[in-house]
Amino acid sequence: MTTTIEWTEETWNPTTGCDRISAGCDNCYALTLAKRLKGMGSAKYQTDGDPRTSGPGFGVAVHADALTIPLGWKKPRTVFVNSMSDLFHARVPTAYVARVFAVMAATPQHTYQILTKRPERMLRLVGEEIDGGVVLLDAAYAGGFESVATTLYEAEWPLPNVWLGTSIESDEHSKRADALRKTNAAVRFISAEPLLGPLPSLGLTGIDWLIAGGESGPGARPVHPDWVRDLRNRCQTAGTAFFFKQWGQYRPGGDVAQPATWISPDGRPCSADYPDAAAMVRVGKKAAGRVLDGRTWDEYPTSRKAVTS
């Protein structure tokens, strides 16, 4: 399905549903959308999740009939895998993850982007440099998916067309990058969206791409401009491609005829005279835009494998 997500072209959801595990999930757009789709009778969204962490239509479900969709795409495209789920959720069987990877291996004309808040499981399943794909290969054999196992066995690891990433919304979750760094991947990326605070502990060694963005939606929290600038500056120093996706519902303000929300450098509401406070004005996602310091930032990574081959 085509998408308005700024950093990709298409979405593909061979699984749906998830569970909230950190503050970045508080205003999950997918959870809200799943409830709406359930009410509309969409077959993929009839499994309900635990109301404490999920919701109507957002229980984890696999959709084997969706696995073949990319096989019918002839024109190369960039594909965000599981915009409505997390492929590495504990309730997605390993053999099914193997089937997803086999489809990606069989369609090298496309570039696939997989984003997870569970990078530790991603590392266990995908493997490190010395054992990339082995766990998935074994799971395919054990599950009786011999053609899948054959595809994975014959594939080049890391799969050159698969980018693997993790979401990091606050500094307490910066360690997610440690598991990502170890994972066998042609491109490793971080989504710092919704960015809920500064990320001083986040190291960019081994990270090829960083996406930053503010939060959109009814319960959106403002992003301090200095958090975004710091990440941009550090990406430039580290040689990591930087993509600024959006300000979200709020943009830096003080120049529009409505009250500003002042936030401190650590993300708390504050007064205008607080040191280094930022005035953020709620104008809506479209009006807020995605311009940072006079320009847009639309950098994309180059595969490390392509650079070294």
mmCIF file of C-alpha atoms in Angstrom:
data_model
loop_
_atom_site.group_PDB
_atom_site.id
_atom_site.type_symbol
_atom_site.label_atom_id
_atom_site.label_comp_id
_atom_site.label_asym_id
_atom_site.label_seq_id
_atom_site.Cartn_x
_atom_site.Cartn_y
_atom_site.Cartn_z
ATOM 1 C CA MET A 1 0.000 0.000 0.000
ATOM 2 C CA THR A 2 1.358 3.431 -0.906
ATOM 3 C CA THR A 3 2.027 5.677 2.072
ATOM 4 C CA THR A 4 2.562 9.292 3.065
ATOM 5 C CA ILE A 5 5.460 8.346 5.382
ATOM 6 C CA GLU A 6 8.215 10.668 4.217
ATOM 7 C CA TRP A 7 11.113 8.201 4.244
ATOM 8 C CA THR A 8 9.548 5.282 2.362
ATOM 9 C CA GLU A 9 7.262 4.575 -0.615
ATOM 10 C CA GLU A 10 5.175 1.531 0.268
ATOM 11 C CA THR A 11 3.983 -0.393 3.306
ATOM 12 C CA TRP A 12 3.656 -4.173 3.569
ATOM 13 C CA ASN A 13 2.018 -5.781 6.569
ATOM 14 C CA PRO A 14 2.471 -9.559 6.691
ATOM 15 C CA THR A 15 1.703 -9.249 10.417
ATOM 16 C CA THR A 16 -0.514 -6.823 12.310
ATOM 17 C CA GLY A 17 -0.908 -5.903 15.968
ATOM 18 C CA CYS A 18 1.462 -5.120 18.798
ATOM 19 C CA ASP A 19 1.745 -4.201 22.496
ATOM 20 C CA ARG A 20 2.902 -0.932 24.018
ATOM 21 C CA ILE A 21 6.224 -1.330 25.812
ATOM 22 C CA SER A 22 7.536 2.212 26.368
ATOM 23 C CA ALA A 23 6.539 5.877 26.372
ATOM 24 C CA GLY A 24 7.042 6.155 22.635
ATOM 25 C CA CYS A 25 4.021 3.866 22.235
ATOM 26 C CA ASP A 26 1.661 6.049 24.289
ATOM 27 C CA ASN A 27 -0.010 7.685 21.281
ATOM 28 C CA CYS A 28 0.493 4.843 18.784
ATOM 29 C CA TYR A 29 -1.180 5.737 15.490
ATOM 30 C CA ALA A 30 -1.379 2.061 14.490
ATOM 31 C CA LEU A 31 -3.383 1.142 17.583
ATOM 32 C CA THR A 32 -5.920 3.882 16.875
ATOM 33 C CA LEU A 33 -6.111 2.956 13.195
ATOM 34 C CA ALA A 34 -6.565 -0.746 13.994
ATOM 35 C CA LYS A 35 -9.626 0.031 16.120
ATOM 36 C CA ARG A 36 -11.124 1.979 13.232
ATOM 37 C CA LEU A 37 -10.352 -0.770 10.720
ATOM 38 C CA LYS A 38 -11.901 -3.384 13.011
ATOM 39 C CA GLY A 39 -15.084 -1.323 13.116
ATOM 40 C CA MET A 40 -15.067 -1.130 9.325
ATOM 41 C CA GLY A 41 -14.932 -4.927 9.148
ATOM 42 C CA SER A 42 -11.383 -5.266 7.809
ATOM 43 C CA ALA A 43 -10.467 -8.960 8.018
ATOM 44 C CA LYS A 44 -6.876 -8.286 9.097
ATOM 45 C CA TYR A 45 -7.987 -6.378 12.201
ATOM 46 C CA GLN A 46 -10.448 -8.672 13.963
ATOM 47 C CA THR A 47 -8.009 -9.971 16.593
ATOM 48 C CA ASP A 48 -8.202 -7.969 19.817
ATOM 49 C CA GLY A 49 -5.166 -7.320 21.990
ATOM 50 C CA ASP A 50 -4.762 -7.113 25.751
ATOM 51 C CA PRO A 51 -6.572 -3.880 26.738
ATOM 52 C CA ARG A 52 -3.740 -3.007 29.139
ATOM 53 C CA THR A 53 -1.133 -2.830 26.370
ATOM 54 C CA SER A 54 -3.009 -3.127 23.084
ATOM 55 C CA GLY A 55 -6.624 -2.773 21.989
ATOM 56 C CA PRO A 56 -9.447 -3.695 19.605
ATOM 57 C CA GLY A 57 -8.184 -5.092 16.324
ATOM 58 C CA PHE A 58 -4.568 -4.740 17.449
ATOM 59 C CA GLY A 59 -3.845 -8.225 18.746
ATOM 60 C CA VAL A 60 -0.816 -9.816 17.090
ATOM 61 C CA ALA A 61 -1.844 -11.794 14.007
ATOM 62 C CA VAL A 62 0.057 -13.222 11.043
ATOM 63 C CA HIS A 63 -1.326 -13.045 7.520
ATOM 64 C CA ALA A 64 0.209 -15.706 5.301
ATOM 65 C CA ASP A 65 -1.930 -14.533 2.386
ATOM 66 C CA ALA A 66 -0.036 -11.226 2.459
ATOM 67 C CA LEU A 67 3.370 -12.853 2.063
ATOM 68 C CA THR A 68 3.165 -13.010 -1.727
ATOM 69 C CA ILE A 69 2.269 -9.345 -2.252
ATOM 70 C CA PRO A 70 5.838 -8.107 -2.982
ATOM 71 C CA LEU A 71 6.295 -10.911 -5.531
ATOM 72 C CA GLY A 72 3.811 -9.106 -7.748
ATOM 73 C CA TRP A 73 5.619 -5.767 -7.639
ATOM 74 C CA LYS A 74 7.784 -5.481 -10.728
ATOM 75 C CA LYS A 75 8.885 -1.863 -10.387
ATOM 76 C CA PRO A 76 11.537 -1.423 -7.665
ATOM 77 C CA ARG A 77 10.259 0.324 -4.581
ATOM 78 C CA THR A 78 11.221 1.108 -0.989
ATOM 79 C CA VAL A 79 9.027 -0.818 1.422
ATOM 80 C CA PHE A 80 8.384 -0.248 5.132
ATOM 81 C CA VAL A 81 7.691 -3.706 6.553
ATOM 82 C CA ASN A 82 4.958 -3.858 9.212
ATOM 83 C CA SER A 83 3.859 -0.278 9.622
ATOM 84 C CA MET A 84 1.004 -1.801 11.670
ATOM 85 C CA SER A 85 3.044 -4.226 13.762
ATOM 86 C CA ASP A 86 6.479 -5.278 14.984
ATOM 87 C CA LEU A 87 7.939 -8.234 13.085
ATOM 88 C CA PHE A 88 10.051 -9.160 16.102
ATOM 89 C CA HIS A 89 7.220 -9.239 18.625
ATOM 90 C CA ALA A 90 7.490 -12.374 20.790
ATOM 91 C CA ARG A 91 4.201 -13.738 19.442
ATOM 92 C CA VAL A 92 5.347 -13.750 15.830
ATOM 93 C CA PRO A 93 6.692 -17.297 15.293
ATOM 94 C CA THR A 94 10.311 -17.564 14.235
ATOM 95 C CA ALA A 95 9.356 -19.734 11.263
ATOM 96 C CA TYR A 96 7.019 -16.992 10.088
ATOM 97 C CA VAL A 97 9.783 -14.377 10.384
ATOM 98 C CA ALA A 98 11.852 -16.731 8.219
ATOM 99 C CA ARG A 99 9.108 -16.728 5.584
ATOM 100 C CA VAL A 100 9.094 -12.916 5.540
ATOM 101 C CA PHE A 101 12.867 -12.853 5.069
ATOM 102 C CA ALA A 102 12.626 -15.406 2.281
ATOM 103 C CA VAL A 103 10.217 -13.150 0.384
ATOM 104 C CA MET A 104 12.615 -10.239 0.783
ATOM 105 C CA ALA A 105 15.504 -12.393 -0.411
ATOM 106 C CA ALA A 106 13.473 -13.447 -3.455
ATOM 107 C CA THR A 107 12.714 -9.844 -4.449
ATOM 108 C CA PRO A 108 16.095 -8.091 -4.574
ATOM 109 C CA GLN A 109 14.689 -5.310 -6.745
ATOM 110 C CA HIS A 110 12.987 -3.841 -3.667
ATOM 111 C CA THR A 111 14.520 -2.219 -0.610
ATOM 112 C CA TYR A 112 12.921 -3.265 2.677
ATOM 113 C CA GLN A 113 12.997 -1.257 5.911
ATOM 114 C CA ILE A 114 12.170 -3.074 9.169
ATOM 115 C CA LEU A 115 11.766 -1.100 12.383
ATOM 116 C CA THR A 116 11.437 -2.674 15.838
ATOM 117 C CA LYS A 117 11.338 -1.740 19.503
ATOM 118 C CA ARG A 118 12.563 -5.280 20.243
ATOM 119 C CA PRO A 119 16.095 -5.289 18.807
ATOM 120 C CA GLU A 120 17.266 -8.027 21.188
ATOM 121 C CA ARG A 121 14.944 -10.548 19.542
ATOM 122 C CA MET A 122 15.912 -9.215 16.135
ATOM 123 C CA LEU A 123 19.542 -9.922 16.994
ATOM 124 C CA ARG A 124 18.718 -13.454 18.184
ATOM 125 C CA LEU A 125 16.776 -14.315 15.029
ATOM 126 C CA VAL A 126 18.793 -12.534 12.351
ATOM 127 C CA GLY A 127 22.149 -13.241 13.961
ATOM 128 C CA GLU A 128 25.510 -11.530 13.968
ATOM 129 C CA GLU A 129 28.049 -11.376 11.172
ATOM 130 C CA ILE A 130 29.297 -14.925 11.703
ATOM 131 C CA ASP A 131 25.862 -16.566 11.881
ATOM 132 C CA GLY A 132 23.558 -14.321 9.883
ATOM 133 C CA GLY A 133 20.360 -16.136 8.935
ATOM 134 C CA VAL A 134 21.189 -19.431 10.668
ATOM 135 C CA VAL A 135 18.367 -19.276 13.232
ATOM 136 C CA LEU A 136 15.831 -18.373 10.555
ATOM 137 C CA LEU A 137 17.120 -21.144 8.292
ATOM 138 C CA ASP A 138 16.821 -23.733 11.076
ATOM 139 C CA ALA A 139 13.322 -22.526 11.965
ATOM 140 C CA ALA A 140 12.199 -22.835 8.353
ATOM 141 C CA TYR A 141 13.457 -26.427 8.166
ATOM 142 C CA ALA A 142 11.877 -27.299 11.503
ATOM 143 C CA GLY A 143 8.572 -25.791 10.400
ATOM 144 C CA GLY A 144 8.495 -27.796 7.205
ATOM 145 C CA PHE A 145 9.048 -24.797 4.929
ATOM 146 C CA GLU A 146 11.718 -26.378 2.750
ATOM 147 C CA SER A 147 11.464 -23.887 -0.114
ATOM 148 C CA VAL A 148 11.869 -21.060 2.407
ATOM 149 C CA ALA A 149 14.903 -22.778 3.890
ATOM 150 C CA THR A 150 16.420 -23.220 0.445
ATOM 151 C CA THR A 151 15.917 -19.536 -0.370
ATOM 152 C CA LEU A 152 17.541 -18.471 2.887
ATOM 153 C CA TYR A 153 20.420 -20.933 2.439
ATOM 154 C CA GLU A 154 21.187 -19.596 -1.032
ATOM 155 C CA ALA A 155 20.823 -15.941 -0.008
ATOM 156 C CA GLU A 156 23.695 -13.566 0.543
ATOM 157 C CA TRP A 157 23.940 -12.437 4.186
ATOM 158 C CA PRO A 158 23.314 -9.806 5.186
ATOM 159 C CA LEU A 159 20.510 -9.495 2.670
ATOM 160 C CA PRO A 160 21.720 -6.513 0.592
ATOM 161 C CA ASN A 161 18.217 -5.079 0.204
ATOM 162 C CA VAL A 162 17.107 -5.241 3.858
ATOM 163 C CA TRP A 163 17.632 -2.369 6.280
ATOM 164 C CA LEU A 164 17.156 -3.114 9.967
ATOM 165 C CA GLY A 165 16.351 -0.455 12.543
ATOM 166 C CA THR A 166 15.193 0.238 16.065
ATOM 167 C CA SER A 167 13.094 3.001 17.621
ATOM 168 C CA ILE A 168 14.686 5.113 20.363
ATOM 169 C CA GLU A 169 12.450 7.837 21.770
ATOM 170 C CA SER A 170 14.297 8.719 24.973
ATOM 171 C CA ASP A 171 17.745 8.295 26.448
ATOM 172 C CA GLU A 172 16.714 5.432 28.735
ATOM 173 C CA HIS A 173 16.244 3.340 25.590
ATOM 174 C CA SER A 174 19.513 4.296 23.890
ATOM 175 C CA LYS A 175 20.844 0.815 24.699
ATOM 176 C CA ARG A 176 18.539 -0.573 22.023
ATOM 177 C CA ALA A 177 21.235 0.588 19.612
ATOM 178 C CA ASP A 178 23.719 -1.874 21.149
ATOM 179 C CA ALA A 179 21.724 -4.888 19.929
ATOM 180 C CA LEU A 180 21.179 -3.236 16.552
ATOM 181 C CA ARG A 181 24.912 -2.647 16.121
ATOM 182 C CA LYS A 182 25.576 -6.382 16.514
ATOM 183 C CA THR A 183 22.871 -7.453 14.076
ATOM 184 C CA ASN A 184 23.848 -8.676 10.623
ATOM 185 C CA ALA A 185 22.441 -5.988 8.330
ATOM 186 C CA ALA A 186 23.382 -4.163 5.145
ATOM 187 C CA VAL A 187 22.062 -0.918 6.652
ATOM 188 C CA ARG A 188 21.360 -0.196 10.323
ATOM 189 C CA PHE A 189 19.110 2.707 11.213
ATOM 190 C CA ILE A 190 17.521 4.435 14.186
ATOM 191 C CA SER A 191 14.126 6.110 14.321
ATOM 192 C CA ALA A 192 14.187 8.801 16.987
ATOM 193 C CA GLU A 193 10.462 9.393 16.640
ATOM 194 C CA PRO A 194 8.539 10.465 18.549
ATOM 195 C CA LEU A 195 11.559 12.193 20.042
ATOM 196 C CA LEU A 196 10.630 12.726 23.698
ATOM 197 C CA GLY A 197 13.921 13.968 25.088
ATOM 198 C CA PRO A 198 17.622 14.466 24.362
ATOM 199 C CA LEU A 199 19.679 11.369 23.535
ATOM 200 C CA PRO A 200 23.125 12.092 25.020
ATOM 201 C CA SER A 201 23.928 8.395 25.564
ATOM 202 C CA LEU A 202 23.177 7.367 21.995
ATOM 203 C CA GLY A 203 26.319 6.366 20.156
ATOM 204 C CA LEU A 204 26.285 6.423 16.357
ATOM 205 C CA THR A 205 29.152 4.037 15.686
ATOM 206 C CA GLY A 206 27.924 1.421 13.232
ATOM 207 C CA ILE A 207 24.681 3.327 12.568
ATOM 208 C CA ASP A 208 24.131 4.265 8.928
ATOM 209 C CA TRP A 209 20.972 6.355 9.156
ATOM 210 C CA LEU A 210 19.024 8.304 11.759
ATOM 211 C CA ILE A 211 15.444 9.529 11.362
ATOM 212 C CA ALA A 212 14.269 12.164 13.833
ATOM 213 C CA GLY A 213 10.786 13.526 14.282
ATOM 214 C CA GLY A 214 8.262 15.059 16.618
ATOM 215 C CA GLU A 215 4.963 13.502 17.593
ATOM 216 C CA SER A 216 1.705 14.017 15.729
ATOM 217 C CA GLY A 217 -1.843 13.123 16.696
ATOM 218 C CA PRO A 218 -4.283 14.245 19.411
ATOM 219 C CA GLY A 219 -1.989 13.594 22.397
ATOM 220 C CA ALA A 220 1.213 14.862 20.771
ATOM 221 C CA ARG A 221 4.085 16.051 22.944
ATOM 222 C CA PRO A 222 6.355 18.853 21.651
ATOM 223 C CA VAL A 223 9.971 18.263 20.702
ATOM 224 C CA HIS A 224 12.682 20.694 21.829
ATOM 225 C CA PRO A 225 14.555 21.993 18.743
ATOM 226 C CA ASP A 226 17.906 21.510 20.468
ATOM 227 C CA TRP A 227 17.294 17.746 20.676
ATOM 228 C CA VAL A 228 16.939 17.603 16.908
ATOM 229 C CA ARG A 229 19.901 19.877 16.256
ATOM 230 C CA ASP A 230 22.122 17.826 18.537
ATOM 231 C CA LEU A 231 21.293 14.644 16.635
ATOM 232 C CA ARG A 232 21.853 16.368 13.306
ATOM 233 C CA ASN A 233 25.226 17.706 14.377
ATOM 234 C CA ARG A 234 26.353 14.357 15.752
ATOM 235 C CA CYS A 235 25.256 12.588 12.574
ATOM 236 C CA GLN A 236 27.352 14.998 10.524
ATOM 237 C CA THR A 237 30.373 14.278 12.715
ATOM 238 C CA ALA A 238 29.852 10.505 12.623
ATOM 239 C CA GLY A 239 29.089 10.284 8.901
ATOM 240 C CA THR A 240 25.574 9.003 9.622
ATOM 241 C CA ALA A 241 22.859 10.037 7.161
ATOM 242 C CA PHE A 242 20.264 12.312 8.815
ATOM 243 C CA PHE A 243 16.584 12.558 7.935
ATOM 244 C CA PHE A 244 14.284 15.020 9.692
ATOM 245 C CA LYS A 245 10.783 13.677 9.215
ATOM 246 C CA GLN A 246 8.610 16.302 10.907
ATOM 247 C CA TRP A 247 8.116 18.704 13.780
ATOM 248 C CA GLY A 248 4.804 17.026 14.564
ATOM 249 C CA GLN A 249 1.882 18.977 15.988
ATOM 250 C CA TYR A 250 4.155 21.728 17.366
ATOM 251 C CA ARG A 251 6.704 23.902 15.655
ATOM 252 C CA PRO A 252 9.200 26.376 17.082
ATOM 253 C CA GLY A 253 7.137 29.505 17.688
ATOM 254 C CA GLY A 254 6.736 32.857 19.263
ATOM 255 C CA ASP A 255 5.925 34.454 15.911
ATOM 256 C CA VAL A 256 2.298 33.390 15.575
ATOM 257 C CA ALA A 257 -0.794 34.823 17.236
ATOM 258 C CA GLN A 258 -1.456 32.060 19.721
ATOM 259 C CA PRO A 259 0.031 30.980 23.060
ATOM 260 C CA ALA A 260 3.253 29.017 23.060
ATOM 261 C CA THR A 261 3.975 25.914 25.087
ATOM 262 C CA TRP A 262 7.353 26.318 26.744
ATOM 263 C CA ILE A 263 9.453 23.221 27.347
ATOM 264 C CA SER A 264 12.742 22.833 29.166
ATOM 265 C CA PRO A 265 15.829 21.123 27.704
ATOM 266 C CA ASP A 266 14.831 17.928 29.547
ATOM 267 C CA GLY A 267 11.288 17.985 28.148
ATOM 268 C CA ARG A 268 9.281 19.361 31.059
ATOM 269 C CA PRO A 269 6.719 22.176 30.770
ATOM 270 C CA CYS A 270 8.292 25.379 32.034
ATOM 271 C CA SER A 271 8.042 29.156 32.018
ATOM 272 C CA ALA A 272 9.426 31.428 29.349
ATOM 273 C CA ASP A 273 12.321 32.545 31.571
ATOM 274 C CA TYR A 274 13.596 29.009 32.209
ATOM 275 C CA PRO A 275 17.188 28.573 30.905
ATOM 276 C CA ASP A 276 17.247 27.407 27.280
ATOM 277 C CA ALA A 277 13.460 26.942 27.227
ATOM 278 C CA ALA A 278 11.892 26.530 23.796
ATOM 279 C CA ALA A 279 8.602 28.098 22.692
ATOM 280 C CA MET A 280 6.572 25.531 20.764
ATOM 281 C CA VAL A 281 3.259 26.426 19.135
ATOM 282 C CA ARG A 282 0.597 23.882 18.242
ATOM 283 C CA VAL A 283 -0.270 24.514 14.586
ATOM 284 C CA GLY A 284 -0.906 20.987 13.293
ATOM 285 C CA LYS A 285 1.420 18.595 11.478
ATOM 286 C CA LYS A 286 1.012 20.081 8.004
ATOM 287 C CA ALA A 287 1.578 23.665 9.098
ATOM 288 C CA ALA A 288 4.468 22.707 11.373
ATOM 289 C CA GLY A 289 6.291 21.166 8.435
ATOM 290 C CA ARG A 290 9.753 19.674 8.475
ATOM 291 C CA VAL A 291 12.171 22.553 7.935
ATOM 292 C CA LEU A 292 15.099 22.675 10.361
ATOM 293 C CA ASP A 293 17.370 25.712 10.345
ATOM 294 C CA GLY A 294 16.176 26.899 6.961
ATOM 295 C CA ARG A 295 16.198 23.616 5.025
ATOM 296 C CA THR A 296 14.874 20.088 4.869
ATOM 297 C CA TRP A 297 17.126 17.166 5.760
ATOM 298 C CA ASP A 298 16.494 14.209 3.481
ATOM 299 C CA GLU A 299 19.705 12.219 3.640
ATOM 300 C CA TYR A 300 19.628 8.483 2.928
ATOM 301 C CA PRO A 301 22.218 5.840 3.797
ATOM 302 C CA THR A 302 24.526 3.953 1.518
ATOM 303 C CA SER A 303 24.785 0.228 2.159
ATOM 304 C CA ARG A 304 27.998 -0.573 3.983
ATOM 305 C CA LYS A 305 28.229 -3.689 1.867
ATOM 306 C CA ALA A 306 28.081 -1.621 -1.331
ATOM 307 C CA VAL A 307 30.849 0.626 -0.021
ATOM 308 C CA THR A 308 33.181 -2.253 0.825
ATOM 309 C CA SER A 309 32.478 -4.521 -2.173
#
